[in-house]
PDB file of C-alpha atoms and ligand atoms in Angstrom:
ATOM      1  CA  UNK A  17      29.585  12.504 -51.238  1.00 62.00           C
ATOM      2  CA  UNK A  18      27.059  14.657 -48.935  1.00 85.00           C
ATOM      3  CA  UNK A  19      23.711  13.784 -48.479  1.00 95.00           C
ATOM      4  CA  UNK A  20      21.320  16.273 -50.178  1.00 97.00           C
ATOM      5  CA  UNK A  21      19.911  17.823 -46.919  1.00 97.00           C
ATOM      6  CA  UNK A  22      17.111  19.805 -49.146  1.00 97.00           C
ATOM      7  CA  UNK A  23      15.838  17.027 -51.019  1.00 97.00           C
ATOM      8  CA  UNK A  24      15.926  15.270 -47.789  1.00 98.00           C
ATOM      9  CA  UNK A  25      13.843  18.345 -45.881  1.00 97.00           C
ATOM     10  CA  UNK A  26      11.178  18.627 -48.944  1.00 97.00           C
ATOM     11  CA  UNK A  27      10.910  14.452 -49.190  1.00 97.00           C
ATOM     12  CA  UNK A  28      10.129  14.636 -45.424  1.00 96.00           C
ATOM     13  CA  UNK A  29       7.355  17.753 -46.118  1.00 95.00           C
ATOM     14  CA  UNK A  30       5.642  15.858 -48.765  1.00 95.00           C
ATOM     15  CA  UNK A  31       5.477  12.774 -46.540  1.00 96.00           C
ATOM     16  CA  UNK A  32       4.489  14.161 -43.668  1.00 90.00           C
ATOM     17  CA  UNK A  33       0.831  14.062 -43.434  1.00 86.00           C
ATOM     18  CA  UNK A  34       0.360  11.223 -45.391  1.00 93.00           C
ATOM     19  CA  UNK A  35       1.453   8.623 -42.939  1.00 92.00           C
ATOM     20  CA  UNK A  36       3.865   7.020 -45.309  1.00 97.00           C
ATOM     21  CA  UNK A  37       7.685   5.917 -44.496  1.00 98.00           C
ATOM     22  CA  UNK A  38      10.708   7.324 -45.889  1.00 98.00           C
ATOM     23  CA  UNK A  39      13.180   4.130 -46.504  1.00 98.00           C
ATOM     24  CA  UNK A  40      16.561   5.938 -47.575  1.00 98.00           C
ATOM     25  CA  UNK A  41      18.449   3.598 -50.052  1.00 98.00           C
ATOM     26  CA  UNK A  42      21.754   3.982 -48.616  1.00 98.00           C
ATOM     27  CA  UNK A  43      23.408   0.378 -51.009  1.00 97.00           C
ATOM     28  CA  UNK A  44      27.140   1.719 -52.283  1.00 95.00           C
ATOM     29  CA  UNK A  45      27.298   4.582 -50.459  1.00 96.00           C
ATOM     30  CA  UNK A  46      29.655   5.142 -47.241  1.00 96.00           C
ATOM     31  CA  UNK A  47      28.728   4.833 -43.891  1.00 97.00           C
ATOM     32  CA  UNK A  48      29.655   8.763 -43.171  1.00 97.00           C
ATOM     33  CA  UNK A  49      26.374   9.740 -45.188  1.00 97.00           C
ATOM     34  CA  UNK A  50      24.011   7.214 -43.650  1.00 98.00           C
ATOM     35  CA  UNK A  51      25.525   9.263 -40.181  1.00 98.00           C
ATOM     36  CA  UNK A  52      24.696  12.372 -41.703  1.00 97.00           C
ATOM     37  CA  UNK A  53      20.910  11.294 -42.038  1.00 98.00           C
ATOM     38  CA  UNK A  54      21.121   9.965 -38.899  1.00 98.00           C
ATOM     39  CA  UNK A  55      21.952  12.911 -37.254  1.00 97.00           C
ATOM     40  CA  UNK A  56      18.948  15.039 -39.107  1.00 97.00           C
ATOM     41  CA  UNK A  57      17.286  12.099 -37.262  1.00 97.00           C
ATOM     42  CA  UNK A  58      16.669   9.623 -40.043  1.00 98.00           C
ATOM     43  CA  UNK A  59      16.504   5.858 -38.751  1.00 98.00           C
ATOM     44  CA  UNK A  60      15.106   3.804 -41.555  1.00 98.00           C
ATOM     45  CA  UNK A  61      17.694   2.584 -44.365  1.00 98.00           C
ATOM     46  CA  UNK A  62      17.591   0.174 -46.741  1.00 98.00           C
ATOM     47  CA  UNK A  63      20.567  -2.227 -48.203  1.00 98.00           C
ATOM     48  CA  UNK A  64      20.338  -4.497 -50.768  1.00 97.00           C
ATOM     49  CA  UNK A  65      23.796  -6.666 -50.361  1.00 97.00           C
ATOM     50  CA  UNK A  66      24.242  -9.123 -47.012  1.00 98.00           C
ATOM     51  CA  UNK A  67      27.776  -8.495 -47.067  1.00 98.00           C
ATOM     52  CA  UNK A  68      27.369  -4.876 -47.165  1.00 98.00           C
ATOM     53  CA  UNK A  69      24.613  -4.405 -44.780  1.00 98.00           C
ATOM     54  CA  UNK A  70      26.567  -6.509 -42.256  1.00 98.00           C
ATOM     55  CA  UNK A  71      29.450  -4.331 -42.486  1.00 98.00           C
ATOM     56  CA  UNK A  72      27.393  -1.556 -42.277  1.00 98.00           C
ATOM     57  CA  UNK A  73      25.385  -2.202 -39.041  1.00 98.00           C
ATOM     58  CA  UNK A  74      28.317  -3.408 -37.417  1.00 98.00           C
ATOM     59  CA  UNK A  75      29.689  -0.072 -37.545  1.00 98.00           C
ATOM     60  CA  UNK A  76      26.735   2.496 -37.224  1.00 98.00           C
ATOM     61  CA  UNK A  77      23.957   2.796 -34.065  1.00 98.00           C
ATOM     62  CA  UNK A  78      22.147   0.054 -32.989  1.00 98.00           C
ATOM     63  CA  UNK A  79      18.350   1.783 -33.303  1.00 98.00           C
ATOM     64  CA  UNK A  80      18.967   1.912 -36.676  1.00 98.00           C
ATOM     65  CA  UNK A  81      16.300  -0.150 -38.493  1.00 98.00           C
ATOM     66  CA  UNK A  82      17.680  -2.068 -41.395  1.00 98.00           C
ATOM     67  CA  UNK A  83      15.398  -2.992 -44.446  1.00 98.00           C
ATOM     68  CA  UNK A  84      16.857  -5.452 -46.525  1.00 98.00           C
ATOM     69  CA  UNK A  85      15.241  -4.518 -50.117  1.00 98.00           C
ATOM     70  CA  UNK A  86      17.152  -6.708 -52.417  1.00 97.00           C
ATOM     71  CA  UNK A  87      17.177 -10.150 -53.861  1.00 96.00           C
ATOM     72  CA  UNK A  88      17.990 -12.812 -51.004  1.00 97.00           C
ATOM     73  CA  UNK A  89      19.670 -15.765 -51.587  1.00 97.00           C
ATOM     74  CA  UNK A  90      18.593 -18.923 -48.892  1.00 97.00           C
ATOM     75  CA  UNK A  91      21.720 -19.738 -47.607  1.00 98.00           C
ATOM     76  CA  UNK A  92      22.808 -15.925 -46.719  1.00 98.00           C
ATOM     77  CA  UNK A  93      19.307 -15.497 -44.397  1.00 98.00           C
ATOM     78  CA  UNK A  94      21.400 -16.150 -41.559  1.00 98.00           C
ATOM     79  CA  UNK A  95      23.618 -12.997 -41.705  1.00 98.00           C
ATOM     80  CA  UNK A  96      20.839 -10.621 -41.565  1.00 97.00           C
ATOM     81  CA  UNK A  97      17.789 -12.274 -39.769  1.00 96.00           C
ATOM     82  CA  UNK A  98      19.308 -11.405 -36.473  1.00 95.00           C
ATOM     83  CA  UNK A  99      19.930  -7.296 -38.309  1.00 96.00           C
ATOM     84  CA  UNK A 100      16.720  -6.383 -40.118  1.00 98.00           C
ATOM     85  CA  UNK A 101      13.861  -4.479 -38.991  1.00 98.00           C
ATOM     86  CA  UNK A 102      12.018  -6.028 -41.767  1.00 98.00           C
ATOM     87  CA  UNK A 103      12.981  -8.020 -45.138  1.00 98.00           C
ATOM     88  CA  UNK A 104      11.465  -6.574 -48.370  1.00 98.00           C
ATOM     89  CA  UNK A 105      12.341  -9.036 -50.674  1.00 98.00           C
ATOM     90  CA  UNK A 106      10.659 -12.298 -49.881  1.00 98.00           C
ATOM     91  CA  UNK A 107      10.015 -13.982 -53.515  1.00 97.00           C
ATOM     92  CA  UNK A 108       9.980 -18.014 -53.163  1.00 96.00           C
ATOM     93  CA  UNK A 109       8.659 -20.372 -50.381  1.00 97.00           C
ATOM     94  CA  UNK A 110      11.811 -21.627 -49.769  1.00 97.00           C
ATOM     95  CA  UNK A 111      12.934 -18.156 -49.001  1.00 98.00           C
ATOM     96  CA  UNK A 112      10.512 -17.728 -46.691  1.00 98.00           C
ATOM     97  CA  UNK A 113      10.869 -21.227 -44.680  1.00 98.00           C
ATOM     98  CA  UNK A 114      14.652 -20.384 -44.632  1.00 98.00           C
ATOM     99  CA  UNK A 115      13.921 -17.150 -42.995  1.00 98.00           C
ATOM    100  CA  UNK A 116      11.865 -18.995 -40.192  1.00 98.00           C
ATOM    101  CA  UNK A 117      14.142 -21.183 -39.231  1.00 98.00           C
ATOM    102  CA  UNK A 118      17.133 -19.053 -38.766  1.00 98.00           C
ATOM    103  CA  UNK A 119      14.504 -16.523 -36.953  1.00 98.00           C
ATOM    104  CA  UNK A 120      13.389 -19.987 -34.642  1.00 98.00           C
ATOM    105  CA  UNK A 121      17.290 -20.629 -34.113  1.00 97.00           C
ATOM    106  CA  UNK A 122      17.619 -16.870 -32.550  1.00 96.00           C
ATOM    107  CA  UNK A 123      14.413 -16.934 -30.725  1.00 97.00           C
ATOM    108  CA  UNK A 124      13.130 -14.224 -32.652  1.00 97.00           C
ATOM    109  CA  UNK A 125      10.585 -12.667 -34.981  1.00 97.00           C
ATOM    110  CA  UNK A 126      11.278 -11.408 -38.403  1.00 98.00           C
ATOM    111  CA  UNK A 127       9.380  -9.040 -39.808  1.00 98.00           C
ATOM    112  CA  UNK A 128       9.122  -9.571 -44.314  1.00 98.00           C
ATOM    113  CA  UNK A 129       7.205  -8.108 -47.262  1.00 98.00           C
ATOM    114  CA  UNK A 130       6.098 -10.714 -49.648  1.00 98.00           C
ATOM    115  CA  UNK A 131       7.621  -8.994 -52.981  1.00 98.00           C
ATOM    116  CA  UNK A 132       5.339  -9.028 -56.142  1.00 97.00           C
ATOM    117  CA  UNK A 133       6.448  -9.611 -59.800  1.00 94.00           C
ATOM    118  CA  UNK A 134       4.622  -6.691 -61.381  1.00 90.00           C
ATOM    119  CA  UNK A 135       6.880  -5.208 -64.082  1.00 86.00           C
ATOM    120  CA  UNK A 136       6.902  -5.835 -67.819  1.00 78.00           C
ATOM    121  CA  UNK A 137      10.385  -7.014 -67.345  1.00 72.00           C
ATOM    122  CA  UNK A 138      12.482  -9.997 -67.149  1.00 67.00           C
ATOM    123  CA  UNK A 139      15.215  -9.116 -64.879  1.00 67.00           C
ATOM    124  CA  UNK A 140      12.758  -8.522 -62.022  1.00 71.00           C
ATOM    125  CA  UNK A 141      12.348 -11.040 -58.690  1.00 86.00           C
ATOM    126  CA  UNK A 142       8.733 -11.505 -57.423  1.00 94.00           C
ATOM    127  CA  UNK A 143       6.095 -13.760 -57.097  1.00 96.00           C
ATOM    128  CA  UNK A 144       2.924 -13.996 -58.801  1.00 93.00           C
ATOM    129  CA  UNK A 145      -0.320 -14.057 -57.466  1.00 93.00           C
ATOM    130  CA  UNK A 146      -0.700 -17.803 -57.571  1.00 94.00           C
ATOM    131  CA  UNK A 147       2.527 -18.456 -56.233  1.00 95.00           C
ATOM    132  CA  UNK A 148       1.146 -15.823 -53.636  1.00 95.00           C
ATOM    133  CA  UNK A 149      -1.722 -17.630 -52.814  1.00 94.00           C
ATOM    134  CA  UNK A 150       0.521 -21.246 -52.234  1.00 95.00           C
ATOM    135  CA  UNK A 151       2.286 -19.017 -49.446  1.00 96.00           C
ATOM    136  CA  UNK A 152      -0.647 -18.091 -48.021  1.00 95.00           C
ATOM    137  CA  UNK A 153      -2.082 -21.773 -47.857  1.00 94.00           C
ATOM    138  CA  UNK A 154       0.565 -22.959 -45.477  1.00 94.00           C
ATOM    139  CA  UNK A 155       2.101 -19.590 -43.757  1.00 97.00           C
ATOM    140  CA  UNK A 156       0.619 -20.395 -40.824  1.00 96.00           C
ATOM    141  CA  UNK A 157       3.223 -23.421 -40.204  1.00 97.00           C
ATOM    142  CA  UNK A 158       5.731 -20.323 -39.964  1.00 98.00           C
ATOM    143  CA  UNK A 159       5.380 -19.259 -36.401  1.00 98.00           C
ATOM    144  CA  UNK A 160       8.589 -17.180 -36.111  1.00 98.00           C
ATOM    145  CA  UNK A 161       7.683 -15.026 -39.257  1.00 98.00           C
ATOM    146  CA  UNK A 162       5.605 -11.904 -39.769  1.00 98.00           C
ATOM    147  CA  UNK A 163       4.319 -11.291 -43.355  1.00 98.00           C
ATOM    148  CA  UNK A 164       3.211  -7.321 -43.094  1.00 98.00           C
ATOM    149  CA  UNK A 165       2.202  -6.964 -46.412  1.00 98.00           C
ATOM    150  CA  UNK A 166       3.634  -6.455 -49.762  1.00 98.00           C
ATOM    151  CA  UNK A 167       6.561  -4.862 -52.099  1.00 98.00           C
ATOM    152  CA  UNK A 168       6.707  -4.365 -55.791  1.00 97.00           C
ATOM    153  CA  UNK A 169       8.925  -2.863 -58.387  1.00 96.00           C
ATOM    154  CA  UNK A 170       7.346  -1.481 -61.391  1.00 94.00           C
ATOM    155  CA  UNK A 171       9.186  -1.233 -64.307  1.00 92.00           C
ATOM    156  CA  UNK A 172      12.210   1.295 -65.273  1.00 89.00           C
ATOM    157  CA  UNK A 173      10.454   3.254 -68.174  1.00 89.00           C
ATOM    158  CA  UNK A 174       9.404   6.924 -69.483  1.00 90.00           C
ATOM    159  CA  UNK A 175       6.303   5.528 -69.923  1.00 92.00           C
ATOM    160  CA  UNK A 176       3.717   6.969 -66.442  1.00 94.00           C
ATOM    161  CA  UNK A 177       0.760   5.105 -67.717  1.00 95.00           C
ATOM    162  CA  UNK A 178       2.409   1.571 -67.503  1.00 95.00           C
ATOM    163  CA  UNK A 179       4.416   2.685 -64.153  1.00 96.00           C
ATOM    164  CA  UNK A 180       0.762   3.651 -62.943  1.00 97.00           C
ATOM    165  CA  UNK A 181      -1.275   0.641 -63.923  1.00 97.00           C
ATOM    166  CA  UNK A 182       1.214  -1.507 -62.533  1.00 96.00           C
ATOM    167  CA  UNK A 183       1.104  -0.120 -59.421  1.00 97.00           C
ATOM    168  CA  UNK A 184      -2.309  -0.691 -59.098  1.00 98.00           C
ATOM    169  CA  UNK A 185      -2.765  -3.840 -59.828  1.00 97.00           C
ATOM    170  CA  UNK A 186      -0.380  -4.180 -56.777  1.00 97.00           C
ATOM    171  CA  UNK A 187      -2.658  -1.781 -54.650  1.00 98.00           C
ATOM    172  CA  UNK A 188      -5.329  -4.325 -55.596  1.00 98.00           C
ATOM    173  CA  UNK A 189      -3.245  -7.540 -54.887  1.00 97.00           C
ATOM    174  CA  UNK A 190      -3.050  -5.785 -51.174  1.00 98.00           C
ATOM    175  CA  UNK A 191      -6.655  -4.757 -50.848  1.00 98.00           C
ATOM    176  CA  UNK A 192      -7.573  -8.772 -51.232  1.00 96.00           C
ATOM    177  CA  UNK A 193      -4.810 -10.227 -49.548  1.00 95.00           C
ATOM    178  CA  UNK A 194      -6.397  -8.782 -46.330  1.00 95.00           C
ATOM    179  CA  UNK A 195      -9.307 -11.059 -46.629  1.00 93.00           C
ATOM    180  CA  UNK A 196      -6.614 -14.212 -46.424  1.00 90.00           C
ATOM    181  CA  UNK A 197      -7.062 -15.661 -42.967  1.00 86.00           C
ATOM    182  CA  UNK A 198      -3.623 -16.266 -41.174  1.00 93.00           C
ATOM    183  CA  UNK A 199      -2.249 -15.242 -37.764  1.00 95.00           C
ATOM    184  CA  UNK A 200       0.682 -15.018 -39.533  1.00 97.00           C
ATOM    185  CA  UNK A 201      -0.202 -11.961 -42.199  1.00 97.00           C
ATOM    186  CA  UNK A 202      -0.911  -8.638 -40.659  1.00 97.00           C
ATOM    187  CA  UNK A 203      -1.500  -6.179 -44.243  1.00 97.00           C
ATOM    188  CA  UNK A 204      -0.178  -2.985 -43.079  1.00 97.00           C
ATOM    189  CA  UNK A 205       2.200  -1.867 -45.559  1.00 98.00           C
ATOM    190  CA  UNK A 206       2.859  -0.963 -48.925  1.00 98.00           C
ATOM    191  CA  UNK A 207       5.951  -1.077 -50.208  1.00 98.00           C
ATOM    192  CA  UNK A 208       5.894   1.233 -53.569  1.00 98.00           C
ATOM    193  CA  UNK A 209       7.728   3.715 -54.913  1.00 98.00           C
ATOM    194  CA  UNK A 210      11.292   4.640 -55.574  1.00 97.00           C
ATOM    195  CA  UNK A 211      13.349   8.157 -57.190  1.00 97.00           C
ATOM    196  CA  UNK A 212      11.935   8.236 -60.040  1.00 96.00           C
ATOM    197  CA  UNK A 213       8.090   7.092 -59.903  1.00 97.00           C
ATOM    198  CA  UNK A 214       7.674   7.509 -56.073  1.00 98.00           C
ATOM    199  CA  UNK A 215       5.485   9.873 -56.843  1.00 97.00           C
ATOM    200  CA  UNK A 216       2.958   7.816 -58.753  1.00 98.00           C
ATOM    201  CA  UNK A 217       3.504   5.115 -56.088  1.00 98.00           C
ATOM    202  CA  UNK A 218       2.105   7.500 -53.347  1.00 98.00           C
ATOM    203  CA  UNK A 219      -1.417   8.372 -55.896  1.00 98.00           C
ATOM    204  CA  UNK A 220      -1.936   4.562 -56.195  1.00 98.00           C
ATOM    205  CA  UNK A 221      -1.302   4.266 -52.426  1.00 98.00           C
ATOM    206  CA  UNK A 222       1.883   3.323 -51.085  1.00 98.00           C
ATOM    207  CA  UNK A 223       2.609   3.329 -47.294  1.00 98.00           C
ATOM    208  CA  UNK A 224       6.084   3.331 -47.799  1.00 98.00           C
ATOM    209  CA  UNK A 225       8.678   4.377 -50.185  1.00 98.00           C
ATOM    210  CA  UNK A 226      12.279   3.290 -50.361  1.00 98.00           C
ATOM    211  CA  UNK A 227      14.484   6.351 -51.616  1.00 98.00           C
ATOM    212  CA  UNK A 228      18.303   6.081 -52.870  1.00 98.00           C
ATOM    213  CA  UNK A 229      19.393   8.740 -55.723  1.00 97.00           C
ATOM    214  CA  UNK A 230      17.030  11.782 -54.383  1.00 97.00           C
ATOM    215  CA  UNK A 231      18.911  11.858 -51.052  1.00 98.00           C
ATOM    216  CA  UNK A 232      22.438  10.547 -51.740  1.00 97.00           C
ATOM    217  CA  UNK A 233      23.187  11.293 -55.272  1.00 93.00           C
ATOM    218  CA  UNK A 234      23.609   8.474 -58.076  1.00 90.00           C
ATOM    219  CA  UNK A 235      24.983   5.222 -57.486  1.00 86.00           C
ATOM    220  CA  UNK A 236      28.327   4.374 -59.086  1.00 79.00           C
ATOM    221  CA  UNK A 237      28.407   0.372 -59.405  1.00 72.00           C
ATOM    222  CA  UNK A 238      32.013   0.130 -59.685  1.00 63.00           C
ATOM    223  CA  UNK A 239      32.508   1.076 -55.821  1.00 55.00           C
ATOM    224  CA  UNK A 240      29.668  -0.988 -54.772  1.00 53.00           C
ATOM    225  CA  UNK A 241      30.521  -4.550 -53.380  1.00 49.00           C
ATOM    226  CA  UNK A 242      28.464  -7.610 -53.206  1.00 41.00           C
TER     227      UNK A 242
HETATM  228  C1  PLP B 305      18.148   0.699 -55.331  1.00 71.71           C
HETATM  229  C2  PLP B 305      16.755   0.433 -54.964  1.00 71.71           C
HETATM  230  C3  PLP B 305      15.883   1.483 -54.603  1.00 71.71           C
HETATM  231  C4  PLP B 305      16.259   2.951 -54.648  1.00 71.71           C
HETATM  232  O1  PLP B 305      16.446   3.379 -55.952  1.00 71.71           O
HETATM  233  P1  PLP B 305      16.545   4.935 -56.336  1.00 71.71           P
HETATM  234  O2  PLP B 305      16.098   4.966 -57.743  1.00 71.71           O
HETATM  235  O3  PLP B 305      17.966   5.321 -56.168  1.00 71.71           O
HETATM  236  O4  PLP B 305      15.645   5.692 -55.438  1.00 71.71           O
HETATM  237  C5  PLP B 305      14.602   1.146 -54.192  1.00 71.71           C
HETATM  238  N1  PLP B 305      14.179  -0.136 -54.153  1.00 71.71           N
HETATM  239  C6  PLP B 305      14.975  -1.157 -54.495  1.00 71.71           C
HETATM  240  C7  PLP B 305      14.447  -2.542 -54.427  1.00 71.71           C
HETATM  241  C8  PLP B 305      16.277  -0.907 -54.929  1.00 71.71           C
HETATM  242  O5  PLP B 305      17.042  -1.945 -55.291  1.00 71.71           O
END
């Protein structure tokens, strides 16, 4: 199952220029074509299972920087904390305080996005904005994390208008989270945009989009493990 070098090549084209990052969604598929990114001189991919990503990085380079872009449960923080190059998927308080301490325990900083609930669709993680603001009241009593913005997932539908607007409402979520006051919240990224609406992600102005089917074909479930 080869990576699709040309999609890859074009992606890279119509990112380049715009200062936005190219996350490659490599969850299910084998080690061999995360390699053959690597070796076109890709270094950002993005897991969404612990177990998986553990196995994963054990095996493959050590620059590689690991986002973890699915839904984290507490008691599993430990396995990656020590792995990631930043966590997307940062949806409860608890989460958050978890992440902290196992980041204290290793002398270390994490990097995490807080993720936003912005879809029209129950099966989605996030916060919303007032559970975003109670974060933001006490962050600051998290000295071994780094908030560096925010992620969102719009919904899965035909329908561009409601992919669009939901986008920007999280493109407006980030424009006033940057007047929030903490040493511990430094806005920089966007995290927007996947294979099939990246595109409008990038108009409503994503920094960064996190790419799976485009570059490695689509994902067949019954391989994947958890
Ligand atoms: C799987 C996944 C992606 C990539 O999805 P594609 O449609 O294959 O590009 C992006 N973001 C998250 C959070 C995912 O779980």
């Amino acid at each position: 199952m080869p990576v699709n070098r040309t999609n890859y090549q074009n992606l890279k084209k119509e990112l380049s220029g715009k200062n936005i990052v190219l996350v490659a969604v490599s969850k299910t598929k084998p080690v061999s074509a995360i390699l053959e990114l690597y070796e076109l001189g890709h270094r950002d991919f993005g897991e969404n299972y612990v177990q998986e990503l553990v196995q994963k990085a054990a095996l493959l380079p050590k620059d590689i920087r690991w986002h973890f872009i699915g839904h984290l449960q507490s008691n599993k923080v430990k396995y990656i904390a020590p792995l990631t190059h930043l966590i997307h998927s940062v949806d409860s308080l608890k989460l958050l305080k978890e992440i902290n301490k196992q980041a204290q325990k290793n002398n270390q900083q994490v990097n995490c996005l807080l993720q936003l609930y912005i879809a029209q669709e129950e099966t989605k993680f996030g916060l919303d904005e007032a559970e975003l603001q109670n974060i933001f009241e006490t962050l600051d009593e998290y000295p071994n994390v780094l908030v560096k913005g925010l992620m969102g997932m719009a919904s899965f539908s035909n329908d561009l208008k409601k992919v669009k607007t939901e986008f920007q409402s999280l493109k407006q979520i980030f424009e006033k989270s940057k007047n929030l006051e903490s040493n511990r919240y430094k806005p920089e990224i966007l995290s927007m945009g996947m294979s099939g609406d990246y595109k409008i992600a990038i108009e409503e102005g994503s920094s960064l989009v996190r790419i799976g089917s485009i570059l490695f074909g689509e994902r067949n479930y019954a391989t994947a493990h958890q």
